[in-house]
Structures are given as C-alpha cells and as structure tokens.
Coordinates of C-alpha atoms in Angstrom, one line a residue:
X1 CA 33.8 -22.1 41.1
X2 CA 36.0 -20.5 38.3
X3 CA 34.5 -17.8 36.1
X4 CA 33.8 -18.8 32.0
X5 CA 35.6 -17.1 29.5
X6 CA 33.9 -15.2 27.1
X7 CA 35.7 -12.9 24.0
X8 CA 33.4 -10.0 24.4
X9 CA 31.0 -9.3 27.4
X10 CA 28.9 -6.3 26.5
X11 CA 26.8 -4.8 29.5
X12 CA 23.7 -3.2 28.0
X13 CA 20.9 -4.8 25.5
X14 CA 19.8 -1.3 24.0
X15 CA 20.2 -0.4 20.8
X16 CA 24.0 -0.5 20.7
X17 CA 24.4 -3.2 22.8
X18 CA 22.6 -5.3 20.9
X19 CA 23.6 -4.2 17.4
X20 CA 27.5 -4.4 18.5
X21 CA 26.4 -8.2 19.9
X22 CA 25.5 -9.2 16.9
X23 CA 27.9 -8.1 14.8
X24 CA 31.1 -9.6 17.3
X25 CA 29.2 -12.7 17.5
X26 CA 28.9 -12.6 13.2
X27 CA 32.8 -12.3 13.2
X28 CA 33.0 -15.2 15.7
X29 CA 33.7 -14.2 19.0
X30 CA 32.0 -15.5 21.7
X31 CA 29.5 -12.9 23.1
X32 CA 28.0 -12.9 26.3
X33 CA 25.3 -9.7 27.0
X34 CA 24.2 -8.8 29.7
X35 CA 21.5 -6.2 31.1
X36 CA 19.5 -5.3 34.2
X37 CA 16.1 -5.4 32.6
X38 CA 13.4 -8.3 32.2
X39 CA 12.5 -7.8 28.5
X40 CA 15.2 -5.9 26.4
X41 CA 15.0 -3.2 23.5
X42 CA 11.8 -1.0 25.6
X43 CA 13.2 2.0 24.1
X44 CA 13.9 0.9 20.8
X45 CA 9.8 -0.3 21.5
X46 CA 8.5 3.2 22.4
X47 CA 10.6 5.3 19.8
X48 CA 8.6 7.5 17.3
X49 CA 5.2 6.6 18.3
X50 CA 6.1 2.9 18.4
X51 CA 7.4 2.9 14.8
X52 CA 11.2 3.8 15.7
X53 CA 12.7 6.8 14.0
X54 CA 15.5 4.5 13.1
X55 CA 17.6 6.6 11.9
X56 CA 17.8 9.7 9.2
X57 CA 18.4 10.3 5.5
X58 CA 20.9 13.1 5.9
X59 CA 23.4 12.4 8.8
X60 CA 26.8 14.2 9.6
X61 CA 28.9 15.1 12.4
X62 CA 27.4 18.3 12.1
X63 CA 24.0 16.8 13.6
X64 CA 25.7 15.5 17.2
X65 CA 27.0 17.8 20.2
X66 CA 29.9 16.8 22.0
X67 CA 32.6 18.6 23.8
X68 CA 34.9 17.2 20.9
X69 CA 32.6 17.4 17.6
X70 CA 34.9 15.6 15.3
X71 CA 34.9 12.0 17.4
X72 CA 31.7 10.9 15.5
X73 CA 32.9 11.0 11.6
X74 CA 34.8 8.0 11.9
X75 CA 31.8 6.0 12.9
X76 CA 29.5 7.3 11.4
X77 CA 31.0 7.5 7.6
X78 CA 31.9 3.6 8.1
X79 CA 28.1 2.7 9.0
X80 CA 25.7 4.9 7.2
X81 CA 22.0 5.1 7.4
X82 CA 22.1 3.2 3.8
X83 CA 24.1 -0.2 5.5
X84 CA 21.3 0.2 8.8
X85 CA 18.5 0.2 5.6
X86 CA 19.8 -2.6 3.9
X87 CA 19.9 -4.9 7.0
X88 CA 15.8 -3.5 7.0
X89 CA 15.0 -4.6 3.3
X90 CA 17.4 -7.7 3.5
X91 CA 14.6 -8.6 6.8
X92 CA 11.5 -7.2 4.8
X93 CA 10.8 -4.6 7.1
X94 CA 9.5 -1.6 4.9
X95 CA 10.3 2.0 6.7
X96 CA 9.5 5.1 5.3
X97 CA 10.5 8.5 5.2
X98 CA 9.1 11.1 6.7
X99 CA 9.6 14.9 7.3
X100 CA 12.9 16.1 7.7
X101 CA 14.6 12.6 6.4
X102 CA 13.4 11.3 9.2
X103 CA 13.0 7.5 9.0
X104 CA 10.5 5.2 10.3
X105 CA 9.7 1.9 10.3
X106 CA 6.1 1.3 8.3
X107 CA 4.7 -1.5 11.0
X108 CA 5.9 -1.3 14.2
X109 CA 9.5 -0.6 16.7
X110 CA 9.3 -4.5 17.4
X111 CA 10.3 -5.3 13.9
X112 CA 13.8 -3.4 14.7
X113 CA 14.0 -5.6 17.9
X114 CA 13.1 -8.5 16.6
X115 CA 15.8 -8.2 13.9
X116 CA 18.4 -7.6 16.6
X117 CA 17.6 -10.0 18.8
X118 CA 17.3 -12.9 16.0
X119 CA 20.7 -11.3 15.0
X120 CA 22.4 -11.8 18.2
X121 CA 20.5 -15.5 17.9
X122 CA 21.9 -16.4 14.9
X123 CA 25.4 -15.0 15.7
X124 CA 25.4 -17.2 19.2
X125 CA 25.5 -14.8 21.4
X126 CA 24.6 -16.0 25.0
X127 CA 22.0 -13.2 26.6
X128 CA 21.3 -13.4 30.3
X129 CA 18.8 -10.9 32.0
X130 CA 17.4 -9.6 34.1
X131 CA 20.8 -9.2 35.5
X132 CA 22.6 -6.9 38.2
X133 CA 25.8 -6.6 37.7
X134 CA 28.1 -5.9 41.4
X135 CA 31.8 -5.1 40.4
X136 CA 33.7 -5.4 37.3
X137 CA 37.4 -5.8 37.5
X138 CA 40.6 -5.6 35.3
X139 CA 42.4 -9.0 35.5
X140 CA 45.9 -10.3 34.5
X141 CA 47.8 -13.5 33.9
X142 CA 45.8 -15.8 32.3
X143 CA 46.0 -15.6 28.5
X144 CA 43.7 -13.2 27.3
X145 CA 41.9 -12.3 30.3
X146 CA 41.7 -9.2 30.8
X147 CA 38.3 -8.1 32.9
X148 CA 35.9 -10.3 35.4
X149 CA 32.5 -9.3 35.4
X150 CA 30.5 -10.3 38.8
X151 CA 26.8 -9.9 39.1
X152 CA 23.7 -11.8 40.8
X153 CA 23.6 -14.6 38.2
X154 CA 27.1 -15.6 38.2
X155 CA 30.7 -14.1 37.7
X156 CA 33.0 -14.1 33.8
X157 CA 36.0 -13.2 32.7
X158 CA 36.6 -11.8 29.3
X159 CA 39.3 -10.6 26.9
X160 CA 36.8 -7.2 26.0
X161 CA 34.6 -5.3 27.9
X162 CA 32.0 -3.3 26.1
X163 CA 29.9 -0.6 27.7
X164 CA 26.4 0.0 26.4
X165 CA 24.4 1.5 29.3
X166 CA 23.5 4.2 28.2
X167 CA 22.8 7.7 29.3
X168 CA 20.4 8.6 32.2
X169 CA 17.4 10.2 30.5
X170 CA 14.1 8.1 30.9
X171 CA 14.6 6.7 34.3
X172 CA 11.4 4.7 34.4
X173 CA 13.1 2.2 32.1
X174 CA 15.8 1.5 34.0
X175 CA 18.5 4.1 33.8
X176 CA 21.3 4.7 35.7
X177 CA 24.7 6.5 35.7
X178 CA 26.4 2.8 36.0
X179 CA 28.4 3.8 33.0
X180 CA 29.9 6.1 34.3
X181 CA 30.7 5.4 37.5
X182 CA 32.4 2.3 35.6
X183 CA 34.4 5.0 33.3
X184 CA 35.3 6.8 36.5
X185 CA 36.2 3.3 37.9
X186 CA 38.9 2.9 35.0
X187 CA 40.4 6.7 35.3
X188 CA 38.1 8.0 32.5
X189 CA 36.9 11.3 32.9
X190 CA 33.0 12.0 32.5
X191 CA 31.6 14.7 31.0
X192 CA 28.4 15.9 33.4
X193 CA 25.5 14.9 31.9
X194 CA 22.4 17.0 31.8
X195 CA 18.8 16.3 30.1
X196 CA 18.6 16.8 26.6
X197 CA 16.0 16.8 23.7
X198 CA 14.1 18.4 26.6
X199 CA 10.7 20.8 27.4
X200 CA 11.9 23.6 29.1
X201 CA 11.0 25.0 32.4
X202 CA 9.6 28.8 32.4
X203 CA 10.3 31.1 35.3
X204 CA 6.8 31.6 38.1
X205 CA 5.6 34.8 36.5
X206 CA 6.4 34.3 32.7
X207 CA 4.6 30.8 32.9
X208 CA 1.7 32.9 34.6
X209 CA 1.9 35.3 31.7
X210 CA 2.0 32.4 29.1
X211 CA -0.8 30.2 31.2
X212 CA -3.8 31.2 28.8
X213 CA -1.6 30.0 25.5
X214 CA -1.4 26.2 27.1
X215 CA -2.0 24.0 24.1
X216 CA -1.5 25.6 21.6
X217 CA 1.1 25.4 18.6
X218 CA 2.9 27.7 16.6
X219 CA 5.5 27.2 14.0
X220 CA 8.7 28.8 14.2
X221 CA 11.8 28.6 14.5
X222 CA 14.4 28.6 17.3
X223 CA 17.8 29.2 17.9
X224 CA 20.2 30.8 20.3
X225 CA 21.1 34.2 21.2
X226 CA 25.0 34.7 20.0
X227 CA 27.2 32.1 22.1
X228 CA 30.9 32.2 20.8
X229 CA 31.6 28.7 23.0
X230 CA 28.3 27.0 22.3
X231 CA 27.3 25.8 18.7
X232 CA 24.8 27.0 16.6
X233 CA 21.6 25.6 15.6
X234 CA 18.4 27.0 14.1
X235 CA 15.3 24.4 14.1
X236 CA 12.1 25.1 12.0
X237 CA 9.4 23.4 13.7
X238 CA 6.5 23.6 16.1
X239 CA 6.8 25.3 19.6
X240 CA 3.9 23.8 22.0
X241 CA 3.2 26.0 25.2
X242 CA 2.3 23.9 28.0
X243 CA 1.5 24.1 31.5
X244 CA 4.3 23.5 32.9
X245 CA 6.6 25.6 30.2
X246 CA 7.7 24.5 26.3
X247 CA 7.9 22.0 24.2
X248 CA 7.4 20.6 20.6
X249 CA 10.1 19.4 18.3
X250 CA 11.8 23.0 17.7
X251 CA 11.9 23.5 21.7
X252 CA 13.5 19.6 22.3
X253 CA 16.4 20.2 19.5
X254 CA 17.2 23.8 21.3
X255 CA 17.1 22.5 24.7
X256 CA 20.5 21.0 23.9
X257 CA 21.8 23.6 22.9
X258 CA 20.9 25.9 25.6
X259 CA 21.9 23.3 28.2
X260 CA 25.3 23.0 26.5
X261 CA 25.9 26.7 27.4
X262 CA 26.4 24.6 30.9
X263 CA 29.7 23.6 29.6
X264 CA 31.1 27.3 28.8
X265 CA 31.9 30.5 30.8
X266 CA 29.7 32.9 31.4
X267 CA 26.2 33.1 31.8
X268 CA 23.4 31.5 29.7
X269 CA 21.8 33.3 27.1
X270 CA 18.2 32.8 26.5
X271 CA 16.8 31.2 23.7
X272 CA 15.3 33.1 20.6
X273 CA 11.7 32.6 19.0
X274 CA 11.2 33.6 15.6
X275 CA 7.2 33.2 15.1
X276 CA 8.0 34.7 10.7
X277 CA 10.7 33.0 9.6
X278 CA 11.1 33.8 6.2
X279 CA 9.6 37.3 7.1
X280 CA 10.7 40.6 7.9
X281 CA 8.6 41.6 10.5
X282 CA 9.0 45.1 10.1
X283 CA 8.9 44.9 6.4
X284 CA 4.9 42.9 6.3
X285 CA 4.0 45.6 9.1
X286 CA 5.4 48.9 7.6
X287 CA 2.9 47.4 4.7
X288 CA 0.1 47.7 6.9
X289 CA 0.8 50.3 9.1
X290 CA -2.7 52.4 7.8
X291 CA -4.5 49.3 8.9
X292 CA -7.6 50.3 12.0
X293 CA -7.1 46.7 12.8
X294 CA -5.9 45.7 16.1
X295 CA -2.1 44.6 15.7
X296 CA -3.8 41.0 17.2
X297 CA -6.2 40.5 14.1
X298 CA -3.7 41.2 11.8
X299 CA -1.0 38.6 13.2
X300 CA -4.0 36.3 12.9
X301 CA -3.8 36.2 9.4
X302 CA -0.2 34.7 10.4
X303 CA -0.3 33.1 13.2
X304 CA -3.1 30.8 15.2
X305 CA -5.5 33.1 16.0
X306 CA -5.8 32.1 20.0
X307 CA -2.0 32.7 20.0
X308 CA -1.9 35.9 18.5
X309 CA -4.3 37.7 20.7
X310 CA -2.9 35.8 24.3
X311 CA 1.0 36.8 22.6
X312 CA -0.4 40.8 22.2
X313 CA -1.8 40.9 25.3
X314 CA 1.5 39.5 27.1
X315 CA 3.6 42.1 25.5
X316 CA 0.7 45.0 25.7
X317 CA 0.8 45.5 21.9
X318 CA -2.8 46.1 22.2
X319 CA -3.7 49.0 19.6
X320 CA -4.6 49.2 16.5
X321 CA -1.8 49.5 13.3
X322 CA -2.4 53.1 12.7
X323 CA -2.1 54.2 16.0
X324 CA 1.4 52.6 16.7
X325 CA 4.3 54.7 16.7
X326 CA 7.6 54.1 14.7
X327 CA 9.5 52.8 18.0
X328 CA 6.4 50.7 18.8
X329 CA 6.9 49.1 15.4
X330 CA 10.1 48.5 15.6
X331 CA 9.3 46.8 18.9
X332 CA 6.5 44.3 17.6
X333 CA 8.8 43.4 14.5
X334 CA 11.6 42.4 16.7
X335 CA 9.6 40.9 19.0
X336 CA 8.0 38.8 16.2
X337 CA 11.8 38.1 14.9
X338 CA 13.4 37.6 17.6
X339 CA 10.7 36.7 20.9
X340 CA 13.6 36.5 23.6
X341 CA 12.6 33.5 26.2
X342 CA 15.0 32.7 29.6
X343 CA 13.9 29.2 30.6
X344 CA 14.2 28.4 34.3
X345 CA 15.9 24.9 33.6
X346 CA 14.4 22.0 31.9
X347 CA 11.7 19.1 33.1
X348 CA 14.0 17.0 33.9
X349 CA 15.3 13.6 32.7
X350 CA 11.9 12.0 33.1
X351 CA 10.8 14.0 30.2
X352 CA 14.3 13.8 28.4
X353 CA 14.6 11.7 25.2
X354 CA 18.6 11.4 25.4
X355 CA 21.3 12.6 27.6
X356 CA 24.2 15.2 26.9
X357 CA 27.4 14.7 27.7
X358 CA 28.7 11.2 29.2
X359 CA 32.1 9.2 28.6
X360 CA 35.1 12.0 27.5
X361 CA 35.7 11.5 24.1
X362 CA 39.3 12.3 24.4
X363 CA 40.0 8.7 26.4
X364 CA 38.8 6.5 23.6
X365 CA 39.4 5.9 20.2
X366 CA 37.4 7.5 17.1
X367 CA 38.2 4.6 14.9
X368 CA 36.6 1.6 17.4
X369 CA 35.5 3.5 20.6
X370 CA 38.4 1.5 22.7
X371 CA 39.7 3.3 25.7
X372 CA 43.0 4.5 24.9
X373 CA 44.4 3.9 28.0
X374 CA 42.7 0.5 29.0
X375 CA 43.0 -2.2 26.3
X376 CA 39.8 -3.9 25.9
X377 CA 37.5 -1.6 27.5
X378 CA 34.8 0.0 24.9
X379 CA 32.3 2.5 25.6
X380 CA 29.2 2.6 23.0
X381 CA 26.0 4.9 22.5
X382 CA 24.5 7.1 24.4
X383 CA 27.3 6.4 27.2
X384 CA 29.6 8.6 25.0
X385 CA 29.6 12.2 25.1
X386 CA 27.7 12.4 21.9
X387 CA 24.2 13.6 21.2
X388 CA 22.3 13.4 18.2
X389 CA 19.1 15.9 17.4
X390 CA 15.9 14.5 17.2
X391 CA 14.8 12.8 14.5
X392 CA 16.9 9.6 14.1
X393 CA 20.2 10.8 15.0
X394 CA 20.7 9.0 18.1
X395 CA 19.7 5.7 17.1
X396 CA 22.5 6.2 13.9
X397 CA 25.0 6.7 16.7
X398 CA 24.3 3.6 18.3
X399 CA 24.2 1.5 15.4
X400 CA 27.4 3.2 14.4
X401 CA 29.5 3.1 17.4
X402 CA 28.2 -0.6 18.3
X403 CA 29.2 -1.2 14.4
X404 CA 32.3 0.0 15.1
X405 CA 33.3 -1.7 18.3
X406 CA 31.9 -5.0 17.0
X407 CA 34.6 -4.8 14.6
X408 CA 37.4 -4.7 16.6
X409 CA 36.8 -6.7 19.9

C-alpha cells in the first residue's frame, strides 16, 4: 500500500507541536500530527497549578540558556508574549498577571488546550494518536517528497518534517529522548541533556545537618559562585529545605545554572545563598553588636524564627552578640551574605520541569528552526538546546519556535 502525502508531518502534540500545526495548517498546508500519547496537551494541563504560566510579561534572550545564547532572538522578537495574548482575548480566555510578569490563565490550563486543539481543527490538520512512530526516513524522487514516516498506525511521506518531542524531563507523561536519537539519526549533534528547573540533591551529612529545617521557607536570593564559562543569574525568591535537599522557585531557576557548569572545564562551583539581600550583614550586626541576645534571636527578627535557630546551630554561631569576637562577626555576616551550599546532583528528571540542553543550535536555522544541512527537517521546543527560567519562559519558546517553523514549512 503506498504512503499519503502530507506537506508537513509534525511528531509531537505539546505545546509547540500543536501551536506550529495550527499555524501551517492556517497557511494551507496539509498537516498531519502525530504523538505517542492517548489524550494530548497533559503538560500544558498541569502547568502552574493547572492554570498554565503561559508565558511572561518581560521576555528576552537573556531569560534562556543555551550553549549558543543568541539562537533565540529571532524567534522570539517575531512572536511576542503580546501576539500569544491576543490569540487569548481574541478566544475570551482572561489570564492574569502575576508576580514576576508571570502570566496565567484566570480559569483553567484546558482553556489553552482547548484553543490549540480547536486551532489545529479549524486549520484541517489530521491528528492521529496514540501513535508509535518505528523509523523515519529521508526519501527522494518523487516531487516533493522528501521524508517517510512509519509507525503502528500506518506509514506517510511528507515534503517537511517537524520535530516537537520535546525534552526528557517528566518521564511519567511520556518522555523520551526520541528526538534526539532522530537528530543523531540525521548527523545533528546533541547537546547532553541534564534536568533542569530542578531541587537539588544535598551531600549524606549536610542533609543530616539541615534535617531539622525540613519545611520551612526562607527568602533569599541565589546565585552562583564566580564561573567565567557559565552565565550569571541571581533569583530573589523562596528557598524550601526538604527532606531530601532544596527546592522553591529561587533553588529551580539556579539549578540550571549550576548544572550548566556541566558544559565547562573545571570543577563545579557551589551555589551561593544570600538569606539579607538588600543588607549588609556585617553592617545590621556591627549595629547590634552590644546586644546579650543570642545571635539566633536576633536573626529572628529577620528571618523565620524555626530557621534561624536550626541555621545557628548548624554553623555553631551559638553566643550571644556581645560576646562575639571581630573574626566571628565577620564570619556570621558572610555567612548570612554569601551561605556557600555544594549540592550532590539534582532529583532527577522526575522532579525536573524542563530539560537543558537538546538539538545543537548551530545545525539549524535562527530565522525558522530548519536544519541547515537537511532541507525540510525542523526541530521545535524544548527539543532545542534552549531553556527558559521558570515562570513562563518555556512555554514563550514553544509558541515561538512552533510560530516560526509554521511559517516556513
């Protein structure tokens, strides 16, 4: 039985998938989409609490890692968080913004699905899943053809191939490195992927130390010890110690930075906590240094009071103010600046909300994500080596890279 031609076959019905179906399908290509799992958009459906953090107010290349940092500004300048808002308002969805421009959708995540999916109706597009796909293949001769897609439910040919499979984090959805194995397949090199926007691991006997302070919250801010090779990043939010290490917003946006130290020579740094920013530590304490009260009371009036005295104890700042000497001083206030942590490694990609690293940059094309040496072949989302921060970033990406690749196929 011959295969049917299609104009675009796009593997993947995440966020990019979808959004990049819709939008080849508007322009009048025929669309076929495929994807391995039963009911599509799950984590578009569990994003942000179930509201999706669709995107953010303030987005720049300066937001997304990536071993080449520039490839984003293309995309993203052509399809703003304005255009993915319009498409919201021109639906009726309302959204909302939150802290840190982050943006939300008022009702619920399925509202964003639905839109996509009635998009990718309207446009034509021809969506089969669930769907396991066995070899792809380049093909020549007939006009136009240049791919054949075989899976379980049939075989096509197509004259673009578009890769949305994402990345490898959240493995209970359905993950999987087929991405790039299929980049590998076509000569493109892969960057390693690792777990990103992450909790981090801690080390047998500082996790022992840190064991009584499981629970609770501080807010700080993090960032990396000096790094010439890896970027910088400082993130004012909370830090949550748990039982099996750290966590909270401030600890997810570092992990990526700390696990892109991976990448460079040299060892890894640890990770900084700064539990005053805005302070100088030494400064407020100099202030106070006649104080009888126990250093731990006094960083209560700072800090959560539970967390204060467990934080003392760990670093045996146990005495009063007056009875510390100048080098002790010195010690609590950089200590408070600058609380050094070495993380053992991360949780793991079950507990990762996106993956670093992924499809090299350097193969494809800024301006439409086309491989540069295989005409026709597209690589969208999280598949690319480019990873967003929490807080909407991610999503922008793959509404931005689909936009772009819808308009060229």
């Amino acid at each position: 039985m011959s295969a049917v031609f299609f104009d675009v076959i796009i593997l993947g019905a995440g966020a990019a998938g979808l959004f990049c179906a819709a939008e080849a399908g508007a322009r009048g290509r025929r669309v076929l989409l495929l994807d391995h799992a039963s009911r599509l958009g799950e984590r578009i459906r569990i994003s942000g609490g179930g509201r999706c953090n669709f995107s953010n107010r303030d987005v720049s290349a300066e937001n997304y890692l990536s071993q080449n940092p520039h490839f984003c500004r293309s995309a993203l300048a052509r399809f703003t968080p304005a255009d993915f808002i319009a498409r919201l308002e021109r639906r009726g969805i309302p959204w909302r913004e939150r802290e840190h421009g982050r943006l939300f959708c008022e009702r619920t995540a399925q509202d964003v699905t639905d839109m996509l999916l009635d998009a990718c109706e309207t446009a034509g597009v021809e969506r089969i899943h669930p769907c396991v796909v066995d070899s792809v293949a380049r093909r020549s001769g007939a006009a136009g053809v240049r791919f054949e897609v075989v899976t379980d439910r049939g075989r096509w040919r197509c004259a673009a191939l578009v890769v949305a499979t994402g990345g490898v984090a959240v493995p209970k959805l359905g993950a999987s490195p087929f991405g790039y194995r299929l980049a590998e397949q076509f000569g493109i090199a892969v960057v390693p992927p690792k777990a990103a926007l992450v909790p981090l691991a801690l080390p047998p006997d500082v996790l022992s130390a840190l064991k009584p302070l499981s629970g609770v919250s501080v807010a700080a801010e993090t960032h990396l010890q000096g790094h010439r090779r890896v970027p910088g990043g400082r993130f004012r939010e909370d830090v949550l110690v748990t039982h099996r290490g750290l966590s909270g917003p401030a600890i997810l946006q570092i992990s990526s930075y700390w696990q892109m130290q991976d990448y460079a020579a040299g060892p890894r740094r640890p990770l900084r906590i700064d539990l005053l920013p805005d302070t100088d530590a030494h400064e407020w304490l100099q202030a106070q240094v006649r104080s009888k009260a126990l250093l731990a009371n006094v960083l209560a009036e700072r800090l959560p009071r539970r967390f204060a005295h467990e934080w003392c104890a760990l670093h045996g700042f146990t005495k009063p103010l007056n009875e510390l000497a100048r080098r002790d001083l010195i010690a609590v206030a950089q200590a408070l600046n600058g609380w050094e942590i070495m993380p053992s490694g991360t949780l793991g990609y079950a507990k990762a909300e996106v993956t670093l690293g992924g499809v090299d940059t350097r193969a494809l094309s800024s301006q439409n994500l086309e491989a540069k040496a295989v005409p026709g072949l597209f690589f969208i989302g999280e598949v690319v080596d480019v990873t967003g921060w929490l807080g909407g970033y991610n999503f922008q990406w793959a509404w931005a890279s689909g936009w772009a690749a819808g308009q060229a196929v």
